[in-house]
mmCIF file of C-alpha atoms in Angstrom:
data_model
loop_
_atom_site.group_PDB
_atom_site.id
_atom_site.type_symbol
_atom_site.label_atom_id
_atom_site.label_comp_id
_atom_site.label_asym_id
_atom_site.label_seq_id
_atom_site.Cartn_x
_atom_site.Cartn_y
_atom_site.Cartn_z
ATOM 1 C CA MET A 1 7.464 -11.462 13.532
ATOM 2 C CA LYS A 2 4.147 -12.006 11.784
ATOM 3 C CA VAL A 3 3.285 -12.351 8.115
ATOM 4 C CA ARG A 4 0.619 -10.601 6.067
ATOM 5 C CA PHE A 5 -0.474 -11.897 2.681
ATOM 6 C CA THR A 6 -0.316 -9.514 -0.260
ATOM 7 C CA ASP A 7 -2.771 -11.786 -2.072
ATOM 8 C CA PRO A 8 -5.061 -13.503 0.450
ATOM 9 C CA SER A 9 -6.895 -15.418 -2.299
ATOM 10 C CA HIS A 10 -3.701 -17.115 -3.574
ATOM 11 C CA ARG A 11 -3.688 -20.895 -3.000
ATOM 12 C CA LEU A 12 -0.396 -20.680 -1.056
ATOM 13 C CA SER A 13 -1.881 -18.017 1.243
ATOM 14 C CA GLN A 14 -4.844 -20.273 1.879
ATOM 15 C CA ASP A 15 -2.509 -23.239 2.397
ATOM 16 C CA LEU A 16 -0.612 -21.221 4.981
ATOM 17 C CA VAL A 17 -3.761 -20.253 6.871
ATOM 18 C CA GLY A 18 -4.741 -23.935 7.092
ATOM 19 C CA PHE A 19 -1.211 -24.848 8.158
ATOM 20 C CA ALA A 20 -1.143 -22.127 10.848
ATOM 21 C CA LYS A 21 -4.507 -23.294 12.121
ATOM 22 C CA ARG A 22 -3.312 -26.909 12.392
ATOM 23 C CA LEU A 23 -0.235 -25.763 14.331
ATOM 24 C CA SER A 24 -2.322 -23.335 16.439
ATOM 25 C CA ILE A 25 -0.074 -20.430 15.481
ATOM 26 C CA MET A 26 -2.709 -18.153 13.975
ATOM 27 C CA ASN A 27 -1.093 -15.293 15.907
ATOM 28 C CA ALA A 28 1.760 -15.508 13.356
ATOM 29 C CA LEU A 29 -0.625 -14.156 10.709
ATOM 30 C CA VAL A 30 -1.775 -10.566 10.310
ATOM 31 C CA MET A 31 -5.161 -10.022 8.680
ATOM 32 C CA GLU A 32 -5.360 -6.216 8.851
ATOM 33 C CA PRO A 33 -4.742 -4.254 5.641
ATOM 34 C CA VAL A 34 -1.652 -2.484 7.010
ATOM 35 C CA LYS A 35 1.234 -2.542 4.561
ATOM 36 C CA SER A 36 4.712 -3.376 5.843
ATOM 37 C CA ARG A 37 8.010 -1.712 4.862
ATOM 38 C CA ALA A 38 9.395 -5.163 4.141
ATOM 39 C CA LEU A 39 8.360 -7.921 1.771
ATOM 40 C CA ILE A 40 9.209 -11.596 1.394
ATOM 41 C CA VAL A 41 8.869 -12.960 -2.143
ATOM 42 C CA VAL A 42 8.620 -16.750 -2.208
ATOM 43 C CA ALA A 43 9.789 -17.706 -5.670
ATOM 44 C CA ASN A 44 9.377 -21.458 -5.301
ATOM 45 C CA GLY A 45 6.071 -21.881 -3.449
ATOM 46 C CA SER A 46 5.495 -24.701 -0.993
ATOM 47 C CA PRO A 47 7.001 -25.827 1.401
ATOM 48 C CA ASP A 48 9.050 -22.576 1.544
ATOM 49 C CA ASN A 49 5.905 -20.720 2.606
ATOM 50 C CA ARG A 50 5.461 -23.088 5.569
ATOM 51 C CA VAL A 51 9.104 -22.837 6.607
ATOM 52 C CA LEU A 52 8.857 -19.046 6.561
ATOM 53 C CA LEU A 53 5.731 -19.113 8.698
ATOM 54 C CA ILE A 54 7.462 -21.279 11.305
ATOM 55 C CA LEU A 55 10.522 -19.013 11.242
ATOM 56 C CA THR A 56 8.478 -15.856 11.664
ATOM 57 C CA HIS A 57 6.534 -17.487 14.486
ATOM 58 C CA THR A 58 9.787 -18.568 16.160
ATOM 59 C CA LEU A 59 11.060 -14.998 15.939
ATOM 60 C CA ASP A 60 7.740 -14.050 17.600
ATOM 61 C CA GLY A 61 7.501 -10.263 17.613
ATOM 62 C CA GLU A 62 4.907 -7.586 17.079
ATOM 63 C CA LYS A 63 6.227 -6.352 13.723
ATOM 64 C CA HIS A 64 4.822 -7.862 10.585
ATOM 65 C CA ILE A 65 6.156 -8.481 7.107
ATOM 66 C CA ASP A 66 4.275 -8.832 3.802
ATOM 67 C CA ILE A 67 4.593 -12.091 1.901
ATOM 68 C CA ALA A 68 3.999 -12.548 -1.839
ATOM 69 C CA PHE A 69 3.711 -15.671 -3.979
ATOM 70 C CA PRO A 70 4.427 -14.639 -7.574
ATOM 71 C CA LYS A 71 3.501 -16.577 -10.686
ATOM 72 C CA HIS A 72 7.091 -16.175 -11.930
ATOM 73 C CA LYS A 73 9.234 -18.923 -10.436
ATOM 74 C CA SER A 74 12.932 -19.410 -9.688
ATOM 75 C CA VAL A 75 15.357 -16.942 -11.350
ATOM 76 C CA SER A 76 12.645 -15.560 -13.654
ATOM 77 C CA ILE A 77 11.428 -13.530 -10.666
ATOM 78 C CA PHE A 78 14.583 -11.392 -11.035
ATOM 79 C CA ASP A 79 12.983 -9.762 -14.112
ATOM 80 C CA TYR A 80 10.233 -8.305 -11.921
ATOM 81 C CA ILE A 81 12.043 -7.148 -8.781
ATOM 82 C CA HIS A 82 11.877 -3.503 -9.913
ATOM 83 C CA ARG A 83 8.071 -3.743 -9.798
ATOM 84 C CA TYR A 84 8.213 -4.616 -6.100
ATOM 85 C CA VAL A 85 10.633 -1.736 -5.603
ATOM 86 C CA THR A 86 8.135 0.688 -7.145
ATOM 87 C CA LEU A 87 5.523 -0.442 -4.621
ATOM 88 C CA GLY A 88 7.599 1.300 -1.942
ATOM 89 C CA TYR A 89 9.032 -1.664 -0.040
ATOM 90 C CA GLU A 90 12.312 -0.667 1.611
ATOM 91 C CA TYR A 91 13.461 -4.237 2.250
ATOM 92 C CA ILE A 92 12.721 -7.128 -0.078
ATOM 93 C CA LEU A 93 13.727 -10.715 0.650
ATOM 94 C CA ILE A 94 13.589 -13.109 -2.293
ATOM 95 C CA VAL A 95 13.640 -16.797 -1.375
ATOM 96 C CA ILE A 96 14.536 -19.113 -4.237
ATOM 97 C CA ASP A 97 15.563 -22.754 -4.489
ATOM 98 C CA GLN A 98 18.910 -23.654 -6.024
ATOM 99 C CA GLU A 99 17.432 -26.793 -7.597
ATOM 100 C CA THR A 100 19.875 -28.091 -10.210
ATOM 101 C CA MET A 101 21.457 -24.706 -10.934
ATOM 102 C CA ASP A 102 24.998 -23.728 -10.174
ATOM 103 C CA LEU A 103 25.282 -20.948 -7.572
ATOM 104 C CA ASN A 104 27.336 -18.795 -9.935
ATOM 105 C CA HIS A 105 24.623 -19.146 -12.534
ATOM 106 C CA ILE A 106 22.022 -17.779 -10.093
ATOM 107 C CA ILE A 107 24.293 -14.887 -9.118
ATOM 108 C CA ASN A 108 24.949 -14.081 -12.781
ATOM 109 C CA GLU A 109 21.231 -14.251 -13.578
ATOM 110 C CA PHE A 110 20.578 -11.814 -10.724
ATOM 111 C CA HIS A 111 23.001 -9.255 -12.120
ATOM 112 C CA LYS A 112 21.816 -9.800 -15.673
ATOM 113 C CA ARG A 113 18.090 -9.548 -14.989
ATOM 114 C CA VAL A 114 17.563 -7.175 -12.057
ATOM 115 C CA GLN A 115 17.103 -3.559 -13.085
ATOM 116 C CA GLY A 116 18.598 -0.648 -11.158
ATOM 117 C CA VAL A 117 21.280 -2.531 -9.183
ATOM 118 C CA LYS A 118 23.627 0.061 -7.617
ATOM 119 C CA SER A 119 25.739 -2.196 -5.443
ATOM 120 C CA SER A 120 25.814 -5.873 -4.708
ATOM 121 C CA LYS A 121 27.684 -8.445 -2.646
ATOM 122 C CA TYR A 122 27.422 -12.184 -2.144
ATOM 123 C CA ILE A 123 28.042 -13.955 1.172
ATOM 124 C CA ASN A 124 26.991 -17.479 2.173
ATOM 125 C CA ARG A 125 24.115 -18.068 -0.245
ATOM 126 C CA VAL A 126 22.807 -14.541 0.202
ATOM 127 C CA ILE A 127 22.991 -11.822 -2.440
ATOM 128 C CA HIS A 128 22.594 -8.391 -0.868
ATOM 129 C CA SER A 129 21.967 -5.568 -3.263
ATOM 130 C CA GLU A 130 20.872 -1.933 -3.241
ATOM 131 C CA VAL A 131 18.415 -1.213 -6.025
ATOM 132 C CA ILE A 132 17.242 2.203 -7.162
ATOM 133 C CA TYR A 133 14.385 2.354 -9.611
ATOM 134 C CA GLY A 134 12.879 5.759 -10.360
ATOM 135 C CA VAL A 135 12.342 7.539 -7.064
ATOM 136 C CA HIS A 136 12.270 4.275 -5.134
ATOM 137 C CA LYS A 137 15.141 2.607 -3.314
ATOM 138 C CA SER A 138 15.206 -0.873 -1.774
ATOM 139 C CA SER A 139 17.600 -3.244 -0.110
ATOM 140 C CA ILE A 140 17.237 -6.598 -1.822
ATOM 141 C CA TYR A 141 18.271 -9.866 -0.185
ATOM 142 C CA VAL A 142 18.187 -13.045 -2.229
ATOM 143 C CA VAL A 143 18.399 -16.226 -0.155
ATOM 144 C CA ILE A 144 19.297 -19.326 -2.167
ATOM 145 C CA ASN A 145 18.091 -22.582 -0.613
ATOM 146 C CA GLY A 146 19.936 -25.781 -1.411
ATOM 147 C CA VAL A 147 23.251 -27.575 -1.341
ATOM 148 C CA THR A 148 26.439 -26.199 -2.873
ATOM 149 C CA ASP A 149 26.773 -29.091 -5.236
ATOM 150 C CA PRO A 150 23.361 -29.735 -6.798
ATOM 151 C CA GLY A 151 24.486 -33.272 -7.612
ATOM 152 C CA VAL A 152 24.737 -34.267 -3.924
ATOM 153 C CA MET B 1 -43.658 9.026 -13.799
ATOM 154 C CA TRP B 2 -44.191 5.669 -15.456
ATOM 155 C CA THR B 3 -46.396 7.220 -18.155
ATOM 156 C CA ASP B 4 -43.570 9.677 -18.907
ATOM 157 C CA LEU B 5 -41.077 6.812 -19.070
ATOM 158 C CA ALA B 6 -43.251 4.676 -21.344
ATOM 159 C CA ASN B 7 -44.206 7.582 -23.595
ATOM 160 C CA SER B 8 -40.593 8.687 -23.961
ATOM 161 C CA GLY B 9 -39.706 5.270 -25.370
ATOM 162 C CA ILE B 10 -37.234 4.585 -22.542
ATOM 163 C CA THR B 11 -38.976 1.398 -21.372
ATOM 164 C CA SER B 12 -38.977 -0.171 -24.828
ATOM 165 C CA LYS B 13 -35.363 0.902 -25.384
ATOM 166 C CA VAL B 14 -34.217 -0.632 -22.070
ATOM 167 C CA ALA B 15 -36.238 -3.810 -22.732
ATOM 168 C CA SER B 16 -34.551 -4.162 -26.093
ATOM 169 C CA GLU B 17 -31.090 -3.538 -24.574
ATOM 170 C CA VAL B 18 -31.622 -6.047 -21.760
ATOM 171 C CA SER B 19 -32.617 -8.688 -24.332
ATOM 172 C CA LYS B 20 -28.982 -8.612 -25.471
ATOM 173 C CA VAL B 21 -27.832 -10.226 -22.236
ATOM 174 C CA VAL B 22 -30.671 -12.678 -21.649
ATOM 175 C CA ALA B 23 -32.025 -15.259 -24.050
ATOM 176 C CA GLU B 24 -35.354 -13.432 -24.423
ATOM 177 C CA ASP B 25 -36.974 -11.020 -26.827
ATOM 178 C CA PHE B 26 -38.303 -8.292 -24.550
ATOM 179 C CA ILE B 27 -39.997 -5.360 -26.254
ATOM 180 C CA ASP B 28 -41.310 -3.236 -23.390
ATOM 181 C CA ILE B 29 -41.557 -2.837 -19.606
ATOM 182 C CA PRO B 30 -45.150 -2.126 -18.606
ATOM 183 C CA ALA B 31 -46.241 -1.391 -15.011
ATOM 184 C CA GLU B 32 -49.296 -3.442 -14.118
ATOM 185 C CA PRO B 33 -50.986 -4.563 -10.887
ATOM 186 C CA PHE B 34 -49.988 -7.958 -9.530
ATOM 187 C CA GLY B 35 -52.119 -9.115 -6.582
ATOM 188 C CA GLY B 36 -53.239 -5.500 -6.188
ATOM 189 C CA ILE B 37 -49.630 -4.204 -6.051
ATOM 190 C CA PRO B 38 -48.188 -2.196 -8.961
ATOM 191 C CA SER B 39 -45.409 -4.273 -10.472
ATOM 192 C CA LEU B 40 -43.032 -4.057 -13.401
ATOM 193 C CA PHE B 41 -43.159 -6.686 -16.123
ATOM 194 C CA MET B 42 -40.891 -7.530 -19.011
ATOM 195 C CA TYR B 43 -43.112 -7.833 -22.057
ATOM 196 C CA ARG B 44 -41.958 -10.299 -24.701
ATOM 197 C CA SER B 45 -42.655 -10.152 -28.426
ATOM 198 C CA ASP B 46 -44.927 -13.217 -28.075
ATOM 199 C CA ARG B 47 -46.998 -11.165 -25.549
ATOM 200 C CA PHE B 48 -45.810 -13.251 -22.602
ATOM 201 C CA ARG B 49 -45.099 -11.247 -19.438
ATOM 202 C CA VAL B 50 -42.312 -11.941 -16.933
ATOM 203 C CA ARG B 51 -42.434 -10.113 -13.622
ATOM 204 C CA VAL B 52 -39.184 -8.133 -13.174
ATOM 205 C CA SER B 53 -38.932 -9.321 -9.557
ATOM 206 C CA ASP B 54 -38.910 -12.914 -10.864
ATOM 207 C CA LEU B 55 -35.750 -12.256 -12.871
ATOM 208 C CA GLY B 56 -32.240 -12.657 -11.474
ATOM 209 C CA ASP B 57 -30.973 -9.973 -9.097
ATOM 210 C CA GLY B 58 -28.223 -8.895 -11.485
ATOM 211 C CA ILE B 59 -30.651 -8.308 -14.366
ATOM 212 C CA GLN B 60 -33.077 -6.523 -12.044
ATOM 213 C CA THR B 61 -30.290 -4.174 -10.975
ATOM 214 C CA LEU B 62 -29.338 -3.553 -14.595
ATOM 215 C CA ILE B 63 -32.950 -2.852 -15.666
ATOM 216 C CA ILE B 64 -33.689 -0.430 -12.831
ATOM 217 C CA SER B 65 -30.331 1.330 -13.202
ATOM 218 C CA MET B 66 -30.823 1.777 -16.930
ATOM 219 C CA LEU B 67 -34.393 3.045 -16.508
ATOM 220 C CA LEU B 68 -33.406 5.540 -13.812
ATOM 221 C CA THR B 69 -30.328 6.771 -15.652
ATOM 222 C CA GLU B 70 -32.115 7.182 -18.966
ATOM 223 C CA TYR B 71 -35.061 8.947 -17.308
ATOM 224 C CA LEU B 72 -33.205 11.228 -14.878
ATOM 225 C CA ASN B 73 -30.303 11.856 -17.271
ATOM 226 C CA PRO B 74 -27.812 12.747 -14.489
ATOM 227 C CA ASP B 75 -24.379 14.249 -15.194
ATOM 228 C CA ILE B 76 -22.707 12.180 -12.469
ATOM 229 C CA ILE B 77 -23.441 8.563 -11.569
ATOM 230 C CA LEU B 78 -22.204 7.087 -8.280
ATOM 231 C CA TRP B 79 -22.655 3.323 -7.971
ATOM 232 C CA ASP B 80 -21.615 1.307 -4.924
ATOM 233 C CA ASP B 81 -20.681 -2.381 -5.289
ATOM 234 C CA VAL B 82 -21.422 -2.324 -8.984
ATOM 235 C CA GLU B 83 -20.784 -6.028 -9.524
ATOM 236 C CA SER B 84 -23.397 -7.241 -7.026
ATOM 237 C CA HIS B 85 -25.230 -10.335 -8.299
ATOM 238 C CA MET B 86 -23.887 -9.914 -11.812
ATOM 239 C CA ILE B 87 -22.635 -12.799 -13.911
ATOM 240 C CA PRO B 88 -19.654 -12.063 -16.210
ATOM 241 C CA ARG B 89 -21.819 -11.551 -19.295
ATOM 242 C CA THR B 90 -24.046 -9.011 -17.512
ATOM 243 C CA LEU B 91 -20.952 -7.287 -16.176
ATOM 244 C CA GLN B 92 -19.535 -7.118 -19.684
ATOM 245 C CA TYR B 93 -22.723 -5.560 -21.015
ATOM 246 C CA LEU B 94 -22.793 -3.145 -18.076
ATOM 247 C CA SER B 95 -19.228 -2.072 -18.942
ATOM 248 C CA LEU B 96 -20.240 -1.284 -22.508
ATOM 249 C CA TRP B 97 -23.276 0.663 -21.339
ATOM 250 C CA LEU B 98 -21.170 2.648 -18.850
ATOM 251 C CA SER B 99 -18.666 3.351 -21.612
ATOM 252 C CA ASP B 100 -21.529 4.668 -23.720
ATOM 253 C CA LEU B 101 -22.616 6.942 -20.846
ATOM 254 C CA VAL B 102 -19.074 8.318 -20.535
ATOM 255 C CA GLY B 103 -19.110 8.905 -24.286
ATOM 256 C CA ARG B 104 -22.288 10.929 -23.775
ATOM 257 C CA GLY B 105 -20.453 13.218 -21.338
ATOM 258 C CA LYS B 106 -21.431 11.587 -18.034
ATOM 259 C CA GLN B 107 -18.996 11.040 -15.190
ATOM 260 C CA VAL B 108 -19.272 7.566 -13.694
ATOM 261 C CA ILE B 109 -17.751 6.643 -10.324
ATOM 262 C CA LEU B 110 -18.065 3.028 -9.250
ATOM 263 C CA THR B 111 -16.888 1.179 -6.175
ATOM 264 C CA THR B 112 -16.197 -2.523 -6.075
ATOM 265 C CA HIS B 113 -14.383 -5.178 -4.100
ATOM 266 C CA SER B 114 -14.119 -7.347 -7.195
ATOM 267 C CA LEU B 115 -10.902 -7.365 -9.229
ATOM 268 C CA GLU B 116 -12.801 -8.994 -12.081
ATOM 269 C CA ALA B 117 -15.332 -6.149 -12.125
ATOM 270 C CA ALA B 118 -12.639 -3.476 -11.876
ATOM 271 C CA THR B 119 -10.513 -4.883 -14.706
ATOM 272 C CA THR B 120 -13.484 -5.747 -16.945
ATOM 273 C CA ILE B 121 -14.940 -2.241 -16.673
ATOM 274 C CA ALA B 122 -11.547 -0.546 -16.912
ATOM 275 C CA ARG B 123 -10.789 -2.419 -20.136
ATOM 276 C CA MET B 124 -14.105 -1.702 -21.800
ATOM 277 C CA ALA B 125 -15.095 1.714 -20.539
ATOM 278 C CA ARG B 126 -13.504 4.633 -22.287
ATOM 279 C CA ASP B 127 -10.865 6.598 -20.281
ATOM 280 C CA ALA B 128 -11.457 4.462 -17.191
ATOM 281 C CA SER B 129 -8.965 4.275 -14.322
ATOM 282 C CA ILE B 130 -8.854 2.018 -11.301
ATOM 283 C CA VAL B 131 -8.244 3.990 -8.122
ATOM 284 C CA ARG B 132 -7.289 2.291 -4.898
ATOM 285 C CA LEU B 133 -8.207 4.264 -1.785
ATOM 286 C CA GLU B 134 -6.310 3.594 1.389
ATOM 287 C CA LEU B 135 -6.361 5.221 4.811
ATOM 288 C CA ILE B 136 -2.751 5.747 5.929
ATOM 289 C CA ASN B 137 -2.277 7.352 9.355
ATOM 290 C CA GLY B 138 -5.677 9.001 9.102
ATOM 291 C CA GLU B 139 -5.016 10.381 5.611
ATOM 292 C CA LEU B 140 -7.002 9.071 2.645
ATOM 293 C CA CYS B 141 -4.476 8.232 -0.078
ATOM 294 C CA SER B 142 -5.182 7.240 -3.667
ATOM 295 C CA GLN B 143 -3.223 5.218 -6.177
ATOM 296 C CA TYR B 144 -4.100 4.885 -9.872
ATOM 297 C CA PHE B 145 -3.840 1.635 -11.839
ATOM 298 C CA SER B 146 -4.723 0.413 -15.292
ATOM 299 C CA ALA B 147 -6.371 -2.995 -15.743
ATOM 300 C CA ASP B 148 -3.021 -4.331 -17.012
ATOM 301 C CA ASP B 149 -1.252 -2.997 -13.900
ATOM 302 C CA VAL B 150 -3.719 -4.879 -11.705
ATOM 303 C CA ASP B 151 -3.192 -8.118 -13.662
ATOM 304 C CA ARG B 152 0.608 -7.763 -13.630
ATOM 305 C CA LEU B 153 0.626 -7.181 -9.883
ATOM 306 C CA LYS B 154 -1.593 -10.238 -9.411
ATOM 307 C CA ASP B 155 1.044 -12.270 -11.283
ATOM 308 C CA LEU B 156 3.598 -10.928 -8.810
ATOM 309 C CA GLY B 157 1.466 -12.141 -5.915
ATOM 310 C CA ILE B 158 0.166 -8.668 -5.052
ATOM 311 C CA ASP B 159 -3.564 -8.122 -4.800
ATOM 312 C CA VAL B 160 -4.203 -4.357 -4.930
ATOM 313 C CA ARG B 161 -7.099 -4.792 -2.516
ATOM 314 C CA ALA B 162 -4.973 -6.432 0.192
#
């Protein structure tokens, strides 16, 4: 797996290029303007971007996936998922940090804020949902990083 | 040609317009020899002359473009890399001038790699759209955006150029 930046001028994209260069894994990055069917949205910035780069490099394949670093952080990104859906991505992975929030709170925020949710299930820190918005349809996966009890 | 331009009042009009974006009071653009070579000068109200080629590249582009457009009076204007060498203030003035041209019935098609140029012009020029062209499997596809769309996508970490 390789990653392609949807905003190459973003500071986290530039951070990732420097990080890949230091680790000599530049082959995990795709520079060509070829859009993927899948998108990773990193809702909490660094070091999640670096972890994802290492994971994609470890998976080491020819396919690539787009990666976006939105201005909207944590659960506030749920308000904008439909915009990614309208861009034609078939699979969208949202990576957010649990931080001090309760897991149920995050799940509730997802259902409250995301537009066009047709079906949804939650298993092991992952919310999987089918979203239809206009003529576009996407499978959304929300991965929640953290510990079950935020107090630990 | 230059006599026609000067006599039609275009040179003085362009000089006056360009003064709006530089801290000078230009009143005309005469063509005079410089070292035996015909050169364009910006003529100030205090009779001081500034050679056009001594001005910044962005202003030079603006002056020549305005002179040519006003003289040739084309129906369609195609302009590649419109933002080249232009500072934001010049770009802003250019947007207003292009909007004026559209208001006069001209069709203006610009290309740029600059999001700042695209959104600035799209916000100021009347009826402007931003069109992204993309080659997908050998087919040239287009997608239309407003300046606000481009900004909103940027907030979502999507650069329409990428």
